[in-house]
Short mmCIF file of C-alpha atoms in Angstrom, two decimals:
data_model
loop_
_atom_site.label_atom_id
_atom_site.label_comp_id
_atom_site.label_asym_id
_atom_site.label_seq_id
_atom_site.Cartn_x
_atom_site.Cartn_y
_atom_site.Cartn_z
CA LEU Q 49 -31.29 112.57 -114.99
CA ALA Q 50 -27.87 114.49 -114.14
CA ASN Q 51 -26.39 111.89 -116.69
CA VAL Q 52 -28.76 112.98 -119.30
CA LEU Q 53 -28.11 116.76 -118.39
CA LEU Q 54 -24.42 116.10 -118.85
CA THR Q 55 -24.73 114.37 -121.97
CA LEU Q 56 -26.77 117.09 -123.44
CA MET Q 57 -24.39 119.89 -122.32
CA LYS Q 58 -21.35 118.09 -123.44
CA ALA Q 59 -22.64 117.35 -127.11
CA SER Q 60 -21.52 119.76 -129.75
CA ALA Q 61 -24.29 118.68 -132.28
CA VAL Q 62 -27.36 116.57 -132.38
CA LEU Q 63 -25.75 113.89 -133.92
CA ASP Q 64 -23.30 113.49 -130.92
CA ILE Q 65 -26.29 113.45 -128.79
CA PHE Q 66 -27.78 110.41 -130.74
CA PHE Q 67 -24.56 108.63 -130.51
CA ASP Q 68 -24.05 108.96 -127.04
CA PHE Q 69 -27.41 107.66 -126.19
CA ILE Q 70 -26.90 104.85 -128.78
CA ALA Q 71 -23.52 104.00 -127.09
CA LEU Q 72 -25.23 103.96 -123.49
CA GLN Q 73 -27.87 101.78 -124.81
CA PHE Q 74 -25.26 99.06 -126.20
CA LEU Q 75 -23.51 99.15 -122.75
CA GLN Q 76 -27.00 98.55 -121.19
CA GLN Q 77 -27.50 95.67 -123.64
CA ILE Q 78 -24.08 94.18 -123.15
CA ASP Q 79 -24.75 94.12 -119.28
CA ASP Q 80 -28.16 91.95 -119.78
CA ILE Q 81 -26.28 89.76 -122.26
CA ALA Q 82 -23.46 89.29 -119.68
CA PHE Q 83 -26.32 88.43 -117.04
CA ASN Q 84 -28.40 86.14 -119.18
CA LEU Q 85 -24.99 84.12 -120.17
CA ALA Q 86 -23.95 83.90 -116.40
CA LYS Q 87 -27.41 82.54 -115.77
CA MET Q 88 -27.19 80.02 -118.21
CA GLY Q 89 -23.89 78.79 -117.09
CA VAL Q 90 -21.61 79.87 -119.68
CA PHE Q 91 -18.79 81.39 -117.52
CA SER Q 92 -18.70 79.48 -114.49
CA LYS Q 93 -20.85 77.55 -112.01
CA ARG Q 94 -20.37 79.93 -109.43
CA LEU Q 95 -21.69 82.94 -111.42
CA ARG Q 96 -24.66 80.54 -112.41
CA ALA Q 97 -25.47 79.97 -108.69
CA ALA Q 98 -25.10 83.70 -107.90
CA THR Q 99 -27.39 84.70 -110.77
CA SER Q 100 -30.12 81.90 -110.08
CA ASN Q 101 -30.34 81.98 -106.38
CA LYS Q 102 -33.61 83.79 -105.13
CA TYR Q 103 -33.20 86.18 -102.27
CA PHE Q 104 -36.00 87.23 -99.83
CA ARG Q 105 -36.32 90.05 -97.59
CA VAL Q 106 -36.68 88.91 -93.87
CA LYS Q 107 -38.97 91.08 -91.69
CA LEU Q 108 -37.14 92.20 -88.52
CA THR Q 109 -39.39 91.30 -85.29
CA LYS Q 110 -38.14 94.33 -83.57
CA GLU Q 111 -39.09 97.38 -85.23
CA VAL Q 112 -39.45 100.99 -83.49
CA ASN Q 113 -41.43 103.68 -84.82
CA LYS Q 114 -41.51 101.99 -88.41
CA ALA Q 115 -44.45 104.14 -89.53
CA GLU Q 116 -42.34 107.47 -88.54
CA ARG Q 117 -39.28 106.32 -89.95
CA SER Q 118 -41.08 105.50 -93.26
CA ARG Q 119 -42.85 109.05 -93.17
CA LYS Q 120 -39.39 110.47 -92.65
CA ILE Q 121 -37.63 108.76 -95.39
CA SER Q 122 -40.53 109.62 -97.63
CA PHE Q 123 -40.25 113.09 -96.90
CA PHE Q 124 -36.57 113.25 -97.38
CA LEU Q 125 -36.50 111.69 -100.85
CA LYS Q 126 -39.61 113.89 -101.83
CA THR Q 127 -37.32 116.78 -101.00
CA ILE Q 128 -34.25 115.60 -102.94
CA TYR Q 129 -36.54 114.94 -105.89
CA PHE Q 130 -38.03 118.55 -105.67
CA MET Q 131 -34.54 120.03 -105.37
CA ASN Q 132 -33.28 118.12 -108.13
CA LEU Q 133 -36.07 119.13 -110.35
CA LEU Q 134 -35.56 122.55 -109.34
CA ALA Q 135 -31.92 122.58 -110.27
CA LEU Q 136 -32.57 121.01 -113.59
CA LEU Q 137 -35.22 123.78 -114.66
CA ALA Q 138 -32.78 126.52 -113.33
CA VAL Q 139 -30.18 125.20 -115.74
CA GLN Q 140 -32.62 124.72 -118.41
CA ILE Q 141 -34.09 128.40 -117.89
CA GLN Q 142 -30.40 129.65 -117.95
CA VAL Q 143 -29.53 127.78 -120.96
CA THR Q 144 -32.77 128.86 -122.87
CA ILE Q 145 -32.03 132.63 -122.03
CA LYS Q 146 -28.52 132.36 -123.21
CA GLN Q 147 -29.50 130.64 -126.30
CA SER Q 148 -32.11 133.46 -127.26
CA LYS Q 149 -29.51 135.98 -126.76
CA GLY Q 150 -27.39 133.67 -129.31
CA ASP Q 151 -24.76 132.82 -126.80
CA TYR Q 152 -24.23 129.46 -128.50
CA GLN Q 153 -24.30 130.69 -131.97
CA CYS Q 154 -21.00 130.67 -133.90
CA LYS Q 155 -19.43 133.97 -133.75
CA SER Q 156 -17.73 133.57 -136.92
CA ILE Q 157 -18.00 131.37 -140.00
CA THR Q 158 -15.95 130.67 -143.17
CA VAL Q 159 -17.85 130.89 -146.37
CA ILE Q 160 -16.54 128.58 -149.41
CA ILE Q 161 -18.53 128.95 -152.68
CA ASN Q 162 -17.70 126.77 -155.68
CA ASP Q 163 -16.36 128.36 -158.72
CA GLU Q 164 -19.71 129.40 -160.23
CA VAL Q 165 -20.47 132.45 -162.10
CA TRP Q 166 -23.77 134.20 -162.89
CA GLU Q 167 -23.08 135.74 -166.40
CA GLU Q 168 -26.33 137.94 -166.93
CA SER Q 169 -27.11 138.90 -163.26
CA ILE Q 170 -29.14 142.14 -162.58
CA VAL Q 171 -27.15 144.89 -160.37
CA ARG Q 172 -28.61 148.04 -159.15
CA ILE Q 173 -25.88 150.44 -158.37
CA PRO Q 174 -26.65 153.42 -156.32
CA GLY Q 175 -27.19 156.40 -158.34
CA LYS Q 176 -26.93 154.58 -161.52
CA ASP Q 177 -29.72 152.50 -163.70
CA VAL Q 178 -30.32 148.90 -163.33
CA GLU Q 179 -27.70 146.99 -165.45
CA GLN Q 180 -26.58 143.35 -166.35
CA MET Q 181 -22.96 142.40 -165.22
CA MET Q 182 -21.17 139.27 -164.54
CA LEU Q 183 -21.54 137.95 -160.95
CA ILE Q 184 -18.57 135.89 -159.64
CA TYR Q 185 -19.77 133.79 -156.42
CA PRO Q 186 -16.11 133.07 -155.25
CA TYR Q 187 -15.65 136.65 -154.66
CA PHE Q 188 -17.90 136.25 -151.44
CA ASN Q 189 -15.46 133.74 -150.22
CA GLY Q 190 -14.07 134.29 -146.64
CA VAL Q 191 -14.94 135.06 -143.01
CA TYR Q 192 -18.33 136.29 -141.66
CA ASN Q 193 -18.33 137.67 -138.24
CA GLN Q 194 -21.41 138.71 -136.21
CA ASN Q 195 -22.27 142.40 -136.53
CA GLY Q 196 -24.20 142.76 -133.07
CA SER Q 197 -27.67 142.91 -134.95
CA SER Q 198 -30.12 140.09 -135.37
CA HIS Q 199 -32.90 139.04 -138.03
CA ASP Q 200 -35.97 136.95 -137.00
CA ASN Q 201 -34.16 136.23 -133.51
CA ARG Q 202 -31.03 134.95 -135.11
CA PRO Q 203 -27.55 136.73 -135.53
CA ILE Q 204 -26.46 138.27 -138.86
CA TYR Q 205 -23.10 137.51 -140.45
CA VAL Q 206 -21.11 140.23 -142.04
CA GLU Q 207 -18.35 139.94 -144.65
CA GLN Q 208 -15.01 140.77 -143.55
CA ASN Q 209 -11.83 142.04 -145.27
CA LYS Q 210 -10.35 139.25 -147.39
CA PHE Q 211 -6.73 140.31 -146.12
CA ASP Q 212 -6.74 140.73 -142.44
CA ASN Q 213 -10.42 139.71 -141.62
CA THR Q 214 -11.56 143.19 -140.09
CA PRO Q 215 -14.89 144.87 -140.96
CA PHE Q 216 -15.01 146.74 -144.16
CA ASP Q 217 -14.75 150.75 -144.10
CA THR Q 218 -18.00 151.51 -145.58
CA MET Q 219 -17.04 155.27 -145.77
CA SER Q 220 -14.59 154.80 -148.10
CA ILE Q 221 -14.80 155.25 -151.94
CA ASP Q 222 -14.37 152.09 -154.01
CA SER Q 223 -12.16 152.43 -157.06
CA GLU Q 224 -14.76 150.97 -159.34
CA ASN Q 225 -17.19 154.26 -158.81
CA SER Q 226 -18.99 152.57 -156.19
CA PRO Q 227 -20.04 155.01 -153.41
CA VAL Q 228 -19.27 152.83 -150.51
CA LYS Q 229 -17.95 149.18 -149.83
CA THR Q 230 -21.05 147.24 -148.83
CA PRO Q 231 -20.22 144.00 -147.39
CA ALA Q 232 -22.34 140.76 -148.10
CA GLU Q 233 -24.63 139.27 -145.36
CA ILE Q 234 -25.99 136.01 -144.13
CA LYS Q 235 -29.36 136.37 -142.53
CA TYR Q 236 -31.85 133.90 -141.11
CA CYS Q 237 -35.40 134.05 -143.04
CA LYS Q 238 -38.07 132.66 -140.62
CA SER Q 239 -40.45 132.63 -143.49
CA ILE Q 240 -38.72 129.96 -145.31
CA ARG Q 241 -36.89 128.48 -142.57
CA ALA Q 242 -33.50 128.80 -144.09
CA TRP Q 243 -30.27 131.02 -144.04
CA VAL Q 244 -30.13 133.64 -146.87
CA PHE Q 245 -27.13 135.07 -148.48
CA MET Q 246 -27.74 138.56 -149.89
CA HIS Q 247 -25.77 141.50 -150.92
CA GLU Q 248 -27.24 144.90 -151.52
#
């Protein structure tokens, strides 16, 4: 259980977990194959004898309080198992709480959109009527950072300044007669189970 927990904690992606367990299974199969080959006498007679001999447990004639010792050992093993279970549950609860708070989410992502253009997009500019204009998707390329808020229990990533990767000054006046500079956002939509790019 401890090895499985360490494998899950060290993995950075789901595929890494599968690869780790596949490698572990491969090593176990190699061990079984080596034992069978040694039993067939492929390696040496000594290994063949070692893997073919039968071993038996000898019952000791002098036993003192066997039942008492067995009860103590059983209690000790159950205690160790119970403590191990509590430790694993505590670690799992801690990881679950941190995950719900977004501690394991990417703090920053880089968006790279291909050279695509929407020539007749519908744009609504505050204070003006709805009009059609050309929308250039690569304009929104760049760094998106978490802004501390969330949507559907997932963090919201907000577009950053193209020059120094700092947040936009939403109170400044834009040169194209837009009242404020509104950065684009990437949110998770639970209803469609997908991340959505949006710009208001």
